[in-house]
Amino acid sequence: MSEFEGERIAKVIARAGVCSRRDAERLIGEGRVKMNGKVLTSAATNVTAKDVILVDGQPLPSKEATKLWRYHKPGGLVVSNNDPQGRPTVFEKLREQLPRVVSIGRLDINTEGLLLLTNDGELARFLELPATGWTRKYRVRAFGHVNEASLTKLEKGVEVEGVRYGPIEAKIERVQGDNTWLTIAIKEGKNREVKRICEHLGLQVNRLIRTAFGPFQLGELPRGGIEEVPTRAMKSSIGEKFFKKEDDAHRRWKVQRS
């Protein structure tokens, strides 16, 4: 099928900023997406601009210009739209300040620091891909002590309980009583990776702060602060390749609708 004959429904929903492509596939699986009055059962469905798509009974919003925000997430907030345990979420906290957004990756409830948010689900997916190769940097406070030699070994990667982690850059920042402050840089961002690596070293993490995600830095952004990344800075940091691809896809969609 030619790319001009339609696009996958999950991709169209994500580009509209409703949610990420992964979450769109979940919504389809839950029977919450309709196409031309019928409930969709497969995320493999291709759609065109002539099709009427409803998510939870609401039409897709018009594609807005892609935006990106830096958020200094405090501890105690869940990075989820709905928490089964009823805990406060990032999206509830920011509901009055931002349009509908999705997070680029996640942070555990007690993890603080830089969280990137966007109104473009496709951008979120693009930046989460391992192939993007962006480094995540953290400051870690952990109970216990470790030597530099043990940290140097992490540069070749390590296997912990059957899970293989890629190269990790870790350095001792300072020792503070029974705690050690570390700086850790990783590329993969696997689930609870930093905490599991520290446990492997005999350390117990009691504070974790993400300071950078790729070229974007936490900097002096205050705790709980939110700041939009200027369009020029966003495009130069992410690369024009992504935006050209998205602009081309949006132009095709507009042609189909005309």
PDB file of C-alpha atoms in Angstrom:
ATOM      1  CA  MET A   1       0.000   0.000   0.000  1.00  0.00           C
ATOM      2  CA  SER A   2       1.306   3.450  -0.899  1.00  0.00           C
ATOM      3  CA  GLU A   3       1.974   5.842   1.948  1.00  0.00           C
ATOM      4  CA  PHE A   4      -0.524   8.198   0.281  1.00  0.00           C
ATOM      5  CA  GLU A   5      -3.322   5.654   0.820  1.00  0.00           C
ATOM      6  CA  GLY A   6      -3.333   6.075   4.561  1.00  0.00           C
ATOM      7  CA  GLU A   7      -1.382   5.731   7.759  1.00  0.00           C
ATOM      8  CA  ARG A   8      -1.616   3.466  10.767  1.00  0.00           C
ATOM      9  CA  ILE A   9      -4.350   4.609  13.117  1.00  0.00           C
ATOM     10  CA  ALA A  10      -2.102   4.637  16.203  1.00  0.00           C
ATOM     11  CA  LYS A  11       0.362   6.935  14.442  1.00  0.00           C
ATOM     12  CA  VAL A  12      -2.403   9.352  13.425  1.00  0.00           C
ATOM     13  CA  ILE A  13      -3.756   9.472  16.991  1.00  0.00           C
ATOM     14  CA  ALA A  14      -0.262  10.104  18.347  1.00  0.00           C
ATOM     15  CA  ARG A  15       0.449  12.867  15.855  1.00  0.00           C
ATOM     16  CA  ALA A  16      -2.779  14.570  16.896  1.00  0.00           C
ATOM     17  CA  GLY A  17      -1.309  14.802  20.394  1.00  0.00           C
ATOM     18  CA  VAL A  18      -3.932  12.637  22.084  1.00  0.00           C
ATOM     19  CA  CYS A  19      -1.374  10.218  23.516  1.00  0.00           C
ATOM     20  CA  SER A  20       1.711   8.230  22.559  1.00  0.00           C
ATOM     21  CA  ARG A  21       1.505   5.580  19.833  1.00  0.00           C
ATOM     22  CA  ARG A  22       1.888   2.863  22.453  1.00  0.00           C
ATOM     23  CA  ASP A  23      -1.010   4.269  24.468  1.00  0.00           C
ATOM     24  CA  ALA A  24      -3.068   4.618  21.281  1.00  0.00           C
ATOM     25  CA  GLU A  25      -2.598   0.904  20.632  1.00  0.00           C
ATOM     26  CA  ARG A  26      -3.787   0.228  24.177  1.00  0.00           C
ATOM     27  CA  LEU A  27      -6.888   2.385  23.658  1.00  0.00           C
ATOM     28  CA  ILE A  28      -7.699   0.452  20.504  1.00  0.00           C
ATOM     29  CA  GLY A  29      -7.300  -2.835  22.377  1.00  0.00           C
ATOM     30  CA  GLU A  30      -9.730  -1.544  25.015  1.00  0.00           C
ATOM     31  CA  GLY A  31     -12.347  -0.743  22.362  1.00  0.00           C
ATOM     32  CA  ARG A  32     -12.198   3.006  22.967  1.00  0.00           C
ATOM     33  CA  VAL A  33     -11.486   4.018  19.357  1.00  0.00           C
ATOM     34  CA  LYS A  34     -14.090   4.134  16.592  1.00  0.00           C
ATOM     35  CA  MET A  35     -13.629   4.590  12.855  1.00  0.00           C
ATOM     36  CA  ASN A  36     -16.650   5.610  10.818  1.00  0.00           C
ATOM     37  CA  GLY A  37     -18.974   4.563  13.619  1.00  0.00           C
ATOM     38  CA  LYS A  38     -17.461   1.124  14.204  1.00  0.00           C
ATOM     39  CA  VAL A  39     -15.214   0.090  17.091  1.00  0.00           C
ATOM     40  CA  LEU A  40     -11.690  -0.648  15.887  1.00  0.00           C
ATOM     41  CA  THR A  41     -10.221  -3.997  16.862  1.00  0.00           C
ATOM     42  CA  SER A  42      -6.762  -3.750  15.295  1.00  0.00           C
ATOM     43  CA  ALA A  43      -4.024  -1.165  15.621  1.00  0.00           C
ATOM     44  CA  ALA A  44      -2.800  -2.297  12.184  1.00  0.00           C
ATOM     45  CA  THR A  45      -5.709  -0.471  10.532  1.00  0.00           C
ATOM     46  CA  ASN A  46      -4.768   2.189   7.996  1.00  0.00           C
ATOM     47  CA  VAL A  47      -6.859   5.357   7.848  1.00  0.00           C
ATOM     48  CA  THR A  48      -7.085   8.430   5.641  1.00  0.00           C
ATOM     49  CA  ALA A  49      -8.344  11.926   6.341  1.00  0.00           C
ATOM     50  CA  LYS A  50     -11.734  10.886   4.928  1.00  0.00           C
ATOM     51  CA  ASP A  51     -12.250   8.529   7.860  1.00  0.00           C
ATOM     52  CA  VAL A  52     -13.972   9.803  10.989  1.00  0.00           C
ATOM     53  CA  ILE A  53     -11.967   8.822  14.070  1.00  0.00           C
ATOM     54  CA  LEU A  54     -13.327   9.108  17.608  1.00  0.00           C
ATOM     55  CA  VAL A  55     -11.366   8.438  20.792  1.00  0.00           C
ATOM     56  CA  ASP A  56     -13.609   8.017  23.826  1.00  0.00           C
ATOM     57  CA  GLY A  57     -16.362   9.568  21.726  1.00  0.00           C
ATOM     58  CA  GLN A  58     -14.350  12.688  20.858  1.00  0.00           C
ATOM     59  CA  PRO A  59     -12.943  13.593  17.413  1.00  0.00           C
ATOM     60  CA  LEU A  60      -9.214  13.990  16.980  1.00  0.00           C
ATOM     61  CA  PRO A  61      -7.981  17.548  17.540  1.00  0.00           C
ATOM     62  CA  SER A  62      -6.359  19.375  14.676  1.00  0.00           C
ATOM     63  CA  LYS A  63      -2.611  18.953  14.471  1.00  0.00           C
ATOM     64  CA  GLU A  64      -0.919  21.754  16.395  1.00  0.00           C
ATOM     65  CA  ALA A  65       2.655  22.913  16.106  1.00  0.00           C
ATOM     66  CA  THR A  66       4.956  20.551  17.980  1.00  0.00           C
ATOM     67  CA  LYS A  67       5.943  21.898  21.381  1.00  0.00           C
ATOM     68  CA  LEU A  68       8.281  20.676  24.083  1.00  0.00           C
ATOM     69  CA  TRP A  69       8.468  21.540  27.777  1.00  0.00           C
ATOM     70  CA  ARG A  70      11.046  20.968  30.515  1.00  0.00           C
ATOM     71  CA  TYR A  71       9.475  20.083  33.842  1.00  0.00           C
ATOM     72  CA  HIS A  72      11.238  19.761  37.201  1.00  0.00           C
ATOM     73  CA  LYS A  73       9.281  16.843  38.579  1.00  0.00           C
ATOM     74  CA  PRO A  74       9.125  16.701  42.366  1.00  0.00           C
ATOM     75  CA  GLY A  75       9.002  13.393  44.196  1.00  0.00           C
ATOM     76  CA  GLY A  76       5.594  11.958  45.018  1.00  0.00           C
ATOM     77  CA  LEU A  77       3.992  12.325  41.571  1.00  0.00           C
ATOM     78  CA  VAL A  78       3.187   9.420  39.263  1.00  0.00           C
ATOM     79  CA  VAL A  79       3.974   9.838  35.551  1.00  0.00           C
ATOM     80  CA  SER A  80       0.666   8.403  34.386  1.00  0.00           C
ATOM     81  CA  ASN A  81      -2.730   9.649  33.284  1.00  0.00           C
ATOM     82  CA  ASN A  82      -4.540   7.269  35.576  1.00  0.00           C
ATOM     83  CA  ASP A  83      -3.134   5.702  38.729  1.00  0.00           C
ATOM     84  CA  PRO A  84      -5.031   2.659  40.062  1.00  0.00           C
ATOM     85  CA  GLN A  85      -3.916   3.546  43.587  1.00  0.00           C
ATOM     86  CA  GLY A  86      -5.275   7.072  43.329  1.00  0.00           C
ATOM     87  CA  ARG A  87      -1.908   8.755  43.836  1.00  0.00           C
ATOM     88  CA  PRO A  88      -1.388  12.304  42.471  1.00  0.00           C
ATOM     89  CA  THR A  89      -0.070  12.433  38.905  1.00  0.00           C
ATOM     90  CA  VAL A  90       2.083  14.811  36.892  1.00  0.00           C
ATOM     91  CA  PHE A  91      -0.730  15.411  34.419  1.00  0.00           C
ATOM     92  CA  GLU A  92      -3.225  16.345  37.135  1.00  0.00           C
ATOM     93  CA  LYS A  93      -0.670  18.747  38.583  1.00  0.00           C
ATOM     94  CA  LEU A  94      -0.113  20.474  35.235  1.00  0.00           C
ATOM     95  CA  ARG A  95      -3.669  20.352  33.893  1.00  0.00           C
ATOM     96  CA  GLU A  96      -4.213  24.098  34.352  1.00  0.00           C
ATOM     97  CA  GLN A  97      -0.854  25.057  32.863  1.00  0.00           C
ATOM     98  CA  LEU A  98      -0.516  22.918  29.733  1.00  0.00           C
ATOM     99  CA  PRO A  99      -2.602  21.513  26.880  1.00  0.00           C
ATOM    100  CA  ARG A 100      -2.901  17.751  26.636  1.00  0.00           C
ATOM    101  CA  VAL A 101       0.647  16.397  26.699  1.00  0.00           C
ATOM    102  CA  VAL A 102       2.527  13.113  26.934  1.00  0.00           C
ATOM    103  CA  SER A 103       5.786  12.434  28.707  1.00  0.00           C
ATOM    104  CA  ILE A 104       8.987  11.436  26.952  1.00  0.00           C
ATOM    105  CA  GLY A 105       9.909   8.405  29.010  1.00  0.00           C
ATOM    106  CA  ARG A 106       8.944   8.116  32.641  1.00  0.00           C
ATOM    107  CA  LEU A 107      10.313   8.732  36.106  1.00  0.00           C
ATOM    108  CA  ASP A 108       9.425   6.631  39.150  1.00  0.00           C
ATOM    109  CA  ILE A 109       7.143   8.233  41.720  1.00  0.00           C
ATOM    110  CA  ASN A 110      10.016   9.159  44.049  1.00  0.00           C
ATOM    111  CA  THR A 111      12.458  10.166  41.307  1.00  0.00           C
ATOM    112  CA  GLU A 112      12.924  13.901  40.871  1.00  0.00           C
ATOM    113  CA  GLY A 113      14.314  16.094  38.148  1.00  0.00           C
ATOM    114  CA  LEU A 114      13.996  16.631  34.434  1.00  0.00           C
ATOM    115  CA  LEU A 115      10.924  15.271  32.683  1.00  0.00           C
ATOM    116  CA  LEU A 116      10.307  16.258  29.068  1.00  0.00           C
ATOM    117  CA  LEU A 117       6.696  16.766  27.989  1.00  0.00           C
ATOM    118  CA  THR A 118       5.301  17.263  24.486  1.00  0.00           C
ATOM    119  CA  ASN A 119       1.992  17.689  22.692  1.00  0.00           C
ATOM    120  CA  ASP A 120       3.259  15.401  19.899  1.00  0.00           C
ATOM    121  CA  GLY A 121       3.045  11.676  20.576  1.00  0.00           C
ATOM    122  CA  GLU A 122       5.243  10.861  17.603  1.00  0.00           C
ATOM    123  CA  LEU A 123       8.027  13.052  18.964  1.00  0.00           C
ATOM    124  CA  ALA A 124       7.746  11.255  22.306  1.00  0.00           C
ATOM    125  CA  ARG A 125       8.103   7.893  20.607  1.00  0.00           C
ATOM    126  CA  PHE A 126      11.039   9.095  18.479  1.00  0.00           C
ATOM    127  CA  LEU A 127      13.007  10.351  21.472  1.00  0.00           C
ATOM    128  CA  GLU A 128      12.311   7.229  23.536  1.00  0.00           C
ATOM    129  CA  LEU A 129      13.742   4.886  20.912  1.00  0.00           C
ATOM    130  CA  PRO A 130      17.106   3.315  21.883  1.00  0.00           C
ATOM    131  CA  ALA A 131      18.334   4.179  18.388  1.00  0.00           C
ATOM    132  CA  THR A 132      18.103   7.872  19.264  1.00  0.00           C
ATOM    133  CA  GLY A 133      20.997   7.209  21.641  1.00  0.00           C
ATOM    134  CA  TRP A 134      20.399  10.081  24.005  1.00  0.00           C
ATOM    135  CA  THR A 135      22.182   9.994  27.354  1.00  0.00           C
ATOM    136  CA  ARG A 136      20.213  10.305  30.585  1.00  0.00           C
ATOM    137  CA  LYS A 137      22.194  11.828  33.437  1.00  0.00           C
ATOM    138  CA  TYR A 138      21.416  11.504  37.147  1.00  0.00           C
ATOM    139  CA  ARG A 139      22.637  12.601  40.543  1.00  0.00           C
ATOM    140  CA  VAL A 140      22.235   9.776  43.021  1.00  0.00           C
ATOM    141  CA  ARG A 141      22.413   9.727  46.801  1.00  0.00           C
ATOM    142  CA  ALA A 142      22.786   6.192  48.111  1.00  0.00           C
ATOM    143  CA  PHE A 143      23.361   4.626  51.493  1.00  0.00           C
ATOM    144  CA  GLY A 144      26.703   2.841  51.534  1.00  0.00           C
ATOM    145  CA  HIS A 145      30.148   3.258  50.019  1.00  0.00           C
ATOM    146  CA  VAL A 146      31.707   2.125  46.756  1.00  0.00           C
ATOM    147  CA  ASN A 147      35.162   2.482  45.217  1.00  0.00           C
ATOM    148  CA  GLU A 148      36.104   3.968  41.851  1.00  0.00           C
ATOM    149  CA  ALA A 149      37.369   0.608  40.583  1.00  0.00           C
ATOM    150  CA  SER A 150      33.869  -0.900  40.883  1.00  0.00           C
ATOM    151  CA  LEU A 151      32.421   2.052  39.014  1.00  0.00           C
ATOM    152  CA  THR A 152      35.017   1.822  36.245  1.00  0.00           C
ATOM    153  CA  LYS A 153      33.933  -1.772  35.530  1.00  0.00           C
ATOM    154  CA  LEU A 154      30.469  -0.489  34.619  1.00  0.00           C
ATOM    155  CA  GLU A 155      31.886   1.195  31.526  1.00  0.00           C
ATOM    156  CA  LYS A 156      31.798  -2.194  29.781  1.00  0.00           C
ATOM    157  CA  GLY A 157      28.217  -2.869  30.832  1.00  0.00           C
ATOM    158  CA  VAL A 158      26.987  -5.327  33.424  1.00  0.00           C
ATOM    159  CA  GLU A 159      24.460  -8.128  33.829  1.00  0.00           C
ATOM    160  CA  VAL A 160      22.177  -8.010  36.867  1.00  0.00           C
ATOM    161  CA  GLU A 161      19.726 -10.840  37.590  1.00  0.00           C
ATOM    162  CA  GLY A 162      19.676 -11.898  33.954  1.00  0.00           C
ATOM    163  CA  VAL A 163      19.252  -8.387  32.535  1.00  0.00           C
ATOM    164  CA  ARG A 164      22.087  -7.002  30.449  1.00  0.00           C
ATOM    165  CA  TYR A 165      22.788  -3.285  30.816  1.00  0.00           C
ATOM    166  CA  GLY A 166      24.941  -1.383  28.361  1.00  0.00           C
ATOM    167  CA  PRO A 167      27.898   0.878  29.178  1.00  0.00           C
ATOM    168  CA  ILE A 168      27.370   3.063  32.245  1.00  0.00           C
ATOM    169  CA  GLU A 169      29.430   6.075  33.241  1.00  0.00           C
ATOM    170  CA  ALA A 170      29.497   6.520  37.022  1.00  0.00           C
ATOM    171  CA  LYS A 171      31.629   8.735  39.228  1.00  0.00           C
ATOM    172  CA  ILE A 172      31.761   9.545  42.922  1.00  0.00           C
ATOM    173  CA  GLU A 173      30.733  13.145  43.518  1.00  0.00           C
ATOM    174  CA  ARG A 174      31.256  13.180  47.268  1.00  0.00           C
ATOM    175  CA  VAL A 175      30.853  11.110  50.420  1.00  0.00           C
ATOM    176  CA  GLN A 176      28.481  12.479  53.044  1.00  0.00           C
ATOM    177  CA  GLY A 177      28.475  10.431  56.240  1.00  0.00           C
ATOM    178  CA  ASP A 178      26.974   7.027  55.504  1.00  0.00           C
ATOM    179  CA  ASN A 179      25.815   8.197  52.065  1.00  0.00           C
ATOM    180  CA  THR A 180      27.623   8.510  48.753  1.00  0.00           C
ATOM    181  CA  TRP A 181      26.640  10.989  46.050  1.00  0.00           C
ATOM    182  CA  LEU A 182      27.216   9.702  42.506  1.00  0.00           C
ATOM    183  CA  THR A 183      26.759  11.021  38.990  1.00  0.00           C
ATOM    184  CA  ILE A 184      25.514   8.351  36.597  1.00  0.00           C
ATOM    185  CA  ALA A 185      24.999   8.510  32.829  1.00  0.00           C
ATOM    186  CA  ILE A 186      23.126   5.836  30.872  1.00  0.00           C
ATOM    187  CA  LYS A 187      21.764   5.536  27.342  1.00  0.00           C
ATOM    188  CA  GLU A 188      19.212   2.735  27.502  1.00  0.00           C
ATOM    189  CA  GLY A 189      16.856   3.891  30.241  1.00  0.00           C
ATOM    190  CA  LYS A 190      15.583   0.428  31.152  1.00  0.00           C
ATOM    191  CA  ASN A 191      13.071   0.110  33.961  1.00  0.00           C
ATOM    192  CA  ARG A 192      14.613   1.096  37.329  1.00  0.00           C
ATOM    193  CA  GLU A 193      18.072   0.775  35.765  1.00  0.00           C
ATOM    194  CA  VAL A 194      19.910   3.194  38.054  1.00  0.00           C
ATOM    195  CA  LYS A 195      18.488   1.697  41.248  1.00  0.00           C
ATOM    196  CA  ARG A 196      19.241  -1.858  40.160  1.00  0.00           C
ATOM    197  CA  ILE A 197      22.807  -1.000  39.204  1.00  0.00           C
ATOM    198  CA  CYS A 198      23.342   0.657  42.574  1.00  0.00           C
ATOM    199  CA  GLU A 199      21.887  -2.342  44.408  1.00  0.00           C
ATOM    200  CA  HIS A 200      24.286  -4.522  42.435  1.00  0.00           C
ATOM    201  CA  LEU A 201      27.098  -2.400  43.899  1.00  0.00           C
ATOM    202  CA  GLY A 202      25.752  -2.797  47.425  1.00  0.00           C
ATOM    203  CA  LEU A 203      24.198   0.660  47.555  1.00  0.00           C
ATOM    204  CA  GLN A 204      20.667   1.628  48.537  1.00  0.00           C
ATOM    205  CA  VAL A 205      19.342   4.632  46.633  1.00  0.00           C
ATOM    206  CA  ASN A 206      17.508   7.158  48.792  1.00  0.00           C
ATOM    207  CA  ARG A 207      17.418  10.077  46.369  1.00  0.00           C
ATOM    208  CA  LEU A 208      17.487  10.110  42.569  1.00  0.00           C
ATOM    209  CA  ILE A 209      17.494  13.266  40.446  1.00  0.00           C
ATOM    210  CA  ARG A 210      17.575  13.295  36.634  1.00  0.00           C
ATOM    211  CA  THR A 211      19.669  16.257  35.523  1.00  0.00           C
ATOM    212  CA  ALA A 212      19.691  15.789  31.741  1.00  0.00           C
ATOM    213  CA  PHE A 213      17.940  13.980  28.908  1.00  0.00           C
ATOM    214  CA  GLY A 214      20.064  14.220  25.797  1.00  0.00           C
ATOM    215  CA  PRO A 215      20.865  17.891  25.090  1.00  0.00           C
ATOM    216  CA  PHE A 216      18.179  19.147  27.466  1.00  0.00           C
ATOM    217  CA  GLN A 217      19.302  20.093  30.966  1.00  0.00           C
ATOM    218  CA  LEU A 218      17.489  20.541  34.263  1.00  0.00           C
ATOM    219  CA  GLY A 219      19.698  23.549  34.950  1.00  0.00           C
ATOM    220  CA  GLU A 220      18.275  26.093  37.390  1.00  0.00           C
ATOM    221  CA  LEU A 221      14.642  25.175  36.734  1.00  0.00           C
ATOM    222  CA  PRO A 222      13.011  25.297  40.187  1.00  0.00           C
ATOM    223  CA  ARG A 223      11.326  22.282  41.734  1.00  0.00           C
ATOM    224  CA  GLY A 224       7.850  22.039  40.204  1.00  0.00           C
ATOM    225  CA  GLY A 225       8.778  24.559  37.499  1.00  0.00           C
ATOM    226  CA  ILE A 226       7.684  24.179  33.872  1.00  0.00           C
ATOM    227  CA  GLU A 227       9.292  25.955  30.912  1.00  0.00           C
ATOM    228  CA  GLU A 228       8.654  25.673  27.177  1.00  0.00           C
ATOM    229  CA  VAL A 229      11.689  24.970  24.997  1.00  0.00           C
ATOM    230  CA  PRO A 230      11.925  27.615  22.244  1.00  0.00           C
ATOM    231  CA  THR A 231      11.061  26.171  18.819  1.00  0.00           C
ATOM    232  CA  ARG A 232      14.467  26.987  17.326  1.00  0.00           C
ATOM    233  CA  ALA A 233      16.305  25.360  20.239  1.00  0.00           C
ATOM    234  CA  MET A 234      14.023  22.326  20.086  1.00  0.00           C
ATOM    235  CA  LYS A 235      14.579  21.784  16.379  1.00  0.00           C
ATOM    236  CA  SER A 236      18.331  22.327  16.531  1.00  0.00           C
ATOM    237  CA  SER A 237      18.659  19.901  19.448  1.00  0.00           C
ATOM    238  CA  ILE A 238      16.418  17.175  18.045  1.00  0.00           C
ATOM    239  CA  GLY A 239      17.396  17.584  14.406  1.00  0.00           C
ATOM    240  CA  GLU A 240      15.533  18.743  11.330  1.00  0.00           C
ATOM    241  CA  LYS A 241      15.185  15.161  10.058  1.00  0.00           C
ATOM    242  CA  PHE A 242      12.342  14.365  12.435  1.00  0.00           C
ATOM    243  CA  PHE A 243      10.499  17.611  11.772  1.00  0.00           C
ATOM    244  CA  LYS A 244      10.809  17.328   7.998  1.00  0.00           C
ATOM    245  CA  LYS A 245       9.350  13.832   8.134  1.00  0.00           C
ATOM    246  CA  GLU A 246       6.458  15.002  10.327  1.00  0.00           C
ATOM    247  CA  ASP A 247       5.803  18.086   8.202  1.00  0.00           C
ATOM    248  CA  ASP A 248       5.694  15.943   5.048  1.00  0.00           C
ATOM    249  CA  ALA A 249       3.241  13.544   6.702  1.00  0.00           C
ATOM    250  CA  HIS A 250       1.052  16.445   7.852  1.00  0.00           C
ATOM    251  CA  ARG A 251       1.014  17.934   4.347  1.00  0.00           C
ATOM    252  CA  ARG A 252      -0.124  14.581   2.914  1.00  0.00           C
ATOM    253  CA  TRP A 253      -2.883  14.458   5.526  1.00  0.00           C
ATOM    254  CA  LYS A 254      -4.046  17.982   4.599  1.00  0.00           C
ATOM    255  CA  VAL A 255      -4.089  17.070   0.885  1.00  0.00           C
ATOM    256  CA  GLN A 256      -6.227  14.014   1.627  1.00  0.00           C
ATOM    257  CA  ARG A 257      -8.688  16.176   3.593  1.00  0.00           C
ATOM    258  CA  SER A 258      -9.062  18.763   0.821  1.00  0.00           C
TER     259      SER A 258
END
